[in-house]
């Protein structure tokens, strides 16, 4: 079988001939992607972008939660050890003060001191816990940049 012969682009209206280029190749060079193809590409890119943003947010939240969990565990261990030390120091203080005054008054004085210490430690702990940020700040920033780009992609 013989293959069909290629069709060639016609000569210009002035009669001048141009190089004999197959018309199919000429059309192929000028073919732009359709609107549907462009929308499909943009949609695919946006889906990938949002998936990556979600992965970034998960990673940031996981890292913050891990850091906060480790810190809380250390606070717990230190708190128990401190409790034991303070228990025996308090007992020693009560016994020491009971040599100078009645044992009931000695215990009341030591208890009042520990109440003040507990209040100060509570306020300090609350202030430090407020510094933990549960918001994935890097992800929020990049999402804002993505939204700005989506509104004005040429800027």
PDB file of C-alpha atoms in Angstrom:
ATOM      1  CA  UNK A   1       0.000   0.000   0.000  1.00  0.00           C
ATOM      2  CA  UNK A   2       1.129   3.477  -0.631  1.00  0.00           C
ATOM      3  CA  UNK A   3       0.895   6.101   2.023  1.00  0.00           C
ATOM      4  CA  UNK A   4      -1.113   9.214   1.231  1.00  0.00           C
ATOM      5  CA  UNK A   5       0.978  12.064  -0.043  1.00  0.00           C
ATOM      6  CA  UNK A   6       1.329  14.998   2.321  1.00  0.00           C
ATOM      7  CA  UNK A   7      -0.611  18.142   1.564  1.00  0.00           C
ATOM      8  CA  UNK A   8       1.387  21.309   1.281  1.00  0.00           C
ATOM      9  CA  UNK A   9       0.547  24.822   2.356  1.00  0.00           C
ATOM     10  CA  UNK A  10      -0.669  26.982  -0.540  1.00  0.00           C
ATOM     11  CA  UNK A  11       1.433  29.745  -2.008  1.00  0.00           C
ATOM     12  CA  UNK A  12       0.821  33.298  -0.829  1.00  0.00           C
ATOM     13  CA  UNK A  13      -1.691  35.557  -2.589  1.00  0.00           C
ATOM     14  CA  UNK A  14       1.066  37.591  -4.232  1.00  0.00           C
ATOM     15  CA  UNK A  15       2.177  34.523  -6.076  1.00  0.00           C
ATOM     16  CA  UNK A  16       5.461  34.226  -4.248  1.00  0.00           C
ATOM     17  CA  UNK A  17       6.119  30.737  -3.120  1.00  0.00           C
ATOM     18  CA  UNK A  18       7.250  29.905   0.299  1.00  0.00           C
ATOM     19  CA  UNK A  19       9.029  26.812   1.392  1.00  0.00           C
ATOM     20  CA  UNK A  20       7.009  23.738   0.803  1.00  0.00           C
ATOM     21  CA  UNK A  21       6.030  22.754   4.363  1.00  0.00           C
ATOM     22  CA  UNK A  22       3.373  20.144   5.008  1.00  0.00           C
ATOM     23  CA  UNK A  23       0.156  21.828   6.189  1.00  0.00           C
ATOM     24  CA  UNK A  24      -0.296  19.303   9.040  1.00  0.00           C
ATOM     25  CA  UNK A  25       3.096  20.210  10.510  1.00  0.00           C
ATOM     26  CA  UNK A  26       2.267  23.912  10.206  1.00  0.00           C
ATOM     27  CA  UNK A  27      -0.996  23.433  12.095  1.00  0.00           C
ATOM     28  CA  UNK A  28       0.734  21.273  14.705  1.00  0.00           C
ATOM     29  CA  UNK A  29       3.226  24.054  15.483  1.00  0.00           C
ATOM     30  CA  UNK A  30       0.499  26.639  16.004  1.00  0.00           C
ATOM     31  CA  UNK A  31      -1.785  24.406  18.096  1.00  0.00           C
ATOM     32  CA  UNK A  32      -2.238  25.847  21.598  1.00  0.00           C
ATOM     33  CA  UNK A  33      -3.645  23.881  24.491  1.00  0.00           C
ATOM     34  CA  UNK A  34      -7.394  24.131  24.813  1.00  0.00           C
ATOM     35  CA  UNK A  35      -9.118  25.909  27.669  1.00  0.00           C
ATOM     36  CA  UNK A  36     -10.170  22.549  29.067  1.00  0.00           C
ATOM     37  CA  UNK A  37      -6.574  21.340  29.085  1.00  0.00           C
ATOM     38  CA  UNK A  38      -5.426  24.545  30.776  1.00  0.00           C
ATOM     39  CA  UNK A  39      -8.149  24.278  33.439  1.00  0.00           C
ATOM     40  CA  UNK A  40      -7.263  20.646  33.998  1.00  0.00           C
ATOM     41  CA  UNK A  41      -3.604  21.555  34.497  1.00  0.00           C
ATOM     42  CA  UNK A  42      -4.456  24.392  36.891  1.00  0.00           C
ATOM     43  CA  UNK A  43      -6.817  22.158  38.865  1.00  0.00           C
ATOM     44  CA  UNK A  44      -4.195  19.451  39.106  1.00  0.00           C
ATOM     45  CA  UNK A  45      -1.573  21.954  40.259  1.00  0.00           C
ATOM     46  CA  UNK A  46      -3.934  23.412  42.878  1.00  0.00           C
ATOM     47  CA  UNK A  47      -4.770  19.947  44.192  1.00  0.00           C
ATOM     48  CA  UNK A  48      -1.079  19.150  44.527  1.00  0.00           C
ATOM     49  CA  UNK A  49      -0.446  22.494  46.208  1.00  0.00           C
ATOM     50  CA  UNK A  50      -3.214  22.007  48.764  1.00  0.00           C
ATOM     51  CA  UNK A  51      -2.079  18.435  49.482  1.00  0.00           C
ATOM     52  CA  UNK A  52       1.430  19.702  50.153  1.00  0.00           C
ATOM     53  CA  UNK A  53       0.086  22.500  52.373  1.00  0.00           C
ATOM     54  CA  UNK A  54      -1.923  19.972  54.393  1.00  0.00           C
ATOM     55  CA  UNK A  55       1.149  17.747  54.761  1.00  0.00           C
ATOM     56  CA  UNK A  56       3.130  20.765  55.971  1.00  0.00           C
ATOM     57  CA  UNK A  57       0.422  21.684  58.483  1.00  0.00           C
ATOM     58  CA  UNK A  58       0.326  18.120  59.825  1.00  0.00           C
ATOM     59  CA  UNK A  59       4.094  18.066  60.208  1.00  0.00           C
ATOM     60  CA  UNK A  60       4.122  21.400  62.041  1.00  0.00           C
ATOM     61  CA  UNK A  61       1.309  20.418  64.412  1.00  0.00           C
ATOM     62  CA  UNK A  62       2.951  17.056  65.086  1.00  0.00           C
ATOM     63  CA  UNK A  63       6.255  18.750  65.897  1.00  0.00           C
ATOM     64  CA  UNK A  64       4.615  21.257  68.266  1.00  0.00           C
ATOM     65  CA  UNK A  65       2.594  18.525  69.984  1.00  0.00           C
ATOM     66  CA  UNK A  66       5.689  16.371  70.391  1.00  0.00           C
ATOM     67  CA  UNK A  67       7.629  19.254  71.930  1.00  0.00           C
ATOM     68  CA  UNK A  68       4.773  20.132  74.284  1.00  0.00           C
ATOM     69  CA  UNK A  69       4.304  16.454  75.263  1.00  0.00           C
ATOM     70  CA  UNK A  70       7.978  16.006  76.110  1.00  0.00           C
ATOM     71  CA  UNK A  71       7.986  19.211  78.136  1.00  0.00           C
ATOM     72  CA  UNK A  72       4.863  18.108  80.030  1.00  0.00           C
ATOM     73  CA  UNK A  73       6.450  14.732  80.796  1.00  0.00           C
ATOM     74  CA  UNK A  74       9.544  16.426  82.151  1.00  0.00           C
ATOM     75  CA  UNK A  75       7.392  18.734  84.250  1.00  0.00           C
ATOM     76  CA  UNK A  76       5.607  15.694  85.659  1.00  0.00           C
ATOM     77  CA  UNK A  77       8.815  13.862  86.567  1.00  0.00           C
ATOM     78  CA  UNK A  78      10.373  16.956  88.065  1.00  0.00           C
ATOM     79  CA  UNK A  79       7.176  17.656  89.955  1.00  0.00           C
ATOM     80  CA  UNK A  80       7.122  14.234  91.586  1.00  0.00           C
ATOM     81  CA  UNK A  81      10.811  14.392  92.547  1.00  0.00           C
ATOM     82  CA  UNK A  82      10.319  17.898  93.866  1.00  0.00           C
ATOM     83  CA  UNK A  83       7.284  16.754  95.809  1.00  0.00           C
ATOM     84  CA  UNK A  84       9.306  14.097  97.584  1.00  0.00           C
ATOM     85  CA  UNK A  85      12.117  16.528  98.419  1.00  0.00           C
ATOM     86  CA  UNK A  86       9.703  19.147  99.660  1.00  0.00           C
ATOM     87  CA  UNK A  87       7.786  16.627 101.731  1.00  0.00           C
ATOM     88  CA  UNK A  88      10.873  15.649 103.669  1.00  0.00           C
ATOM     89  CA  UNK A  89      12.154  19.230 103.899  1.00  0.00           C
ATOM     90  CA  UNK A  90       8.771  20.319 105.222  1.00  0.00           C
ATOM     91  CA  UNK A  91       8.832  17.540 107.780  1.00  0.00           C
ATOM     92  CA  UNK A  92      12.309  18.632 108.850  1.00  0.00           C
ATOM     93  CA  UNK A  93      11.167  22.279 109.074  1.00  0.00           C
ATOM     94  CA  UNK A  94       8.151  21.347 111.214  1.00  0.00           C
ATOM     95  CA  UNK A  95      10.330  19.260 113.532  1.00  0.00           C
ATOM     96  CA  UNK A  96      12.921  22.054 113.728  1.00  0.00           C
ATOM     97  CA  UNK A  97      10.308  24.725 114.521  1.00  0.00           C
ATOM     98  CA  UNK A  98       8.621  22.461 117.069  1.00  0.00           C
ATOM     99  CA  UNK A  99      11.750  22.824 119.241  1.00  0.00           C
ATOM    100  CA  UNK A 100      11.005  26.563 119.485  1.00  0.00           C
ATOM    101  CA  UNK A 101       7.172  26.588 119.507  1.00  0.00           C
ATOM    102  CA  UNK A 102       4.176  24.302 119.664  1.00  0.00           C
ATOM    103  CA  UNK A 103       4.119  21.634 116.888  1.00  0.00           C
ATOM    104  CA  UNK A 104       0.700  22.764 115.564  1.00  0.00           C
ATOM    105  CA  UNK A 105       1.889  26.324 114.987  1.00  0.00           C
ATOM    106  CA  UNK A 106       5.088  25.057 113.346  1.00  0.00           C
ATOM    107  CA  UNK A 107       3.064  22.933 110.899  1.00  0.00           C
ATOM    108  CA  UNK A 108       0.753  25.878 110.118  1.00  0.00           C
ATOM    109  CA  UNK A 109       3.692  28.182 109.321  1.00  0.00           C
ATOM    110  CA  UNK A 110       5.293  25.624 106.981  1.00  0.00           C
ATOM    111  CA  UNK A 111       1.931  25.060 105.262  1.00  0.00           C
ATOM    112  CA  UNK A 112       1.474  28.812 104.669  1.00  0.00           C
ATOM    113  CA  UNK A 113       4.932  29.049 103.103  1.00  0.00           C
ATOM    114  CA  UNK A 114       4.108  26.201 100.725  1.00  0.00           C
ATOM    115  CA  UNK A 115       0.796  27.801  99.787  1.00  0.00           C
ATOM    116  CA  UNK A 116       2.642  30.945  98.659  1.00  0.00           C
ATOM    117  CA  UNK A 117       5.204  28.888  96.711  1.00  0.00           C
ATOM    118  CA  UNK A 118       2.404  26.911  95.011  1.00  0.00           C
ATOM    119  CA  UNK A 119       0.648  30.116  93.920  1.00  0.00           C
ATOM    120  CA  UNK A 120       3.814  31.578  92.413  1.00  0.00           C
ATOM    121  CA  UNK A 121       4.625  28.342  90.556  1.00  0.00           C
ATOM    122  CA  UNK A 122       1.074  28.142  89.162  1.00  0.00           C
ATOM    123  CA  UNK A 123       1.293  31.666  87.748  1.00  0.00           C
ATOM    124  CA  UNK A 124       4.704  30.996  86.180  1.00  0.00           C
ATOM    125  CA  UNK A 125       3.529  27.712  84.617  1.00  0.00           C
ATOM    126  CA  UNK A 126       0.416  29.311  83.165  1.00  0.00           C
ATOM    127  CA  UNK A 127       2.513  32.080  81.596  1.00  0.00           C
ATOM    128  CA  UNK A 128       4.831  29.547  79.958  1.00  0.00           C
ATOM    129  CA  UNK A 129       1.999  27.411  78.608  1.00  0.00           C
ATOM    130  CA  UNK A 130       0.589  30.460  76.839  1.00  0.00           C
ATOM    131  CA  UNK A 131       3.769  30.596  74.708  1.00  0.00           C
ATOM    132  CA  UNK A 132       3.002  27.213  73.080  1.00  0.00           C
ATOM    133  CA  UNK A 133       1.565  27.905  69.632  1.00  0.00           C
ATOM    134  CA  UNK A 134      -0.925  25.308  68.339  1.00  0.00           C
ATOM    135  CA  UNK A 135      -1.258  27.205  65.031  1.00  0.00           C
ATOM    136  CA  UNK A 136       0.957  25.977  62.173  1.00  0.00           C
ATOM    137  CA  UNK A 137       2.357  29.443  61.439  1.00  0.00           C
ATOM    138  CA  UNK A 138       4.457  28.526  58.400  1.00  0.00           C
ATOM    139  CA  UNK A 139       1.493  26.844  56.723  1.00  0.00           C
ATOM    140  CA  UNK A 140      -0.786  29.815  57.413  1.00  0.00           C
ATOM    141  CA  UNK A 141       1.796  32.142  55.874  1.00  0.00           C
ATOM    142  CA  UNK A 142       2.207  30.055  52.719  1.00  0.00           C
ATOM    143  CA  UNK A 143      -1.573  29.701  52.349  1.00  0.00           C
ATOM    144  CA  UNK A 144      -1.867  33.488  52.447  1.00  0.00           C
ATOM    145  CA  UNK A 145       0.810  33.738  49.749  1.00  0.00           C
ATOM    146  CA  UNK A 146      -1.014  31.124  47.641  1.00  0.00           C
ATOM    147  CA  UNK A 147      -4.299  32.983  47.966  1.00  0.00           C
ATOM    148  CA  UNK A 148      -2.638  36.240  46.955  1.00  0.00           C
ATOM    149  CA  UNK A 149      -1.052  34.546  43.955  1.00  0.00           C
ATOM    150  CA  UNK A 150      -4.357  32.953  42.932  1.00  0.00           C
ATOM    151  CA  UNK A 151      -6.008  36.373  42.923  1.00  0.00           C
ATOM    152  CA  UNK A 152      -3.187  38.001  40.907  1.00  0.00           C
ATOM    153  CA  UNK A 153      -0.971  35.342  39.265  1.00  0.00           C
ATOM    154  CA  UNK A 154       1.050  37.863  37.196  1.00  0.00           C
ATOM    155  CA  UNK A 155       2.361  39.847  40.158  1.00  0.00           C
TER     156      UNK A 155
END
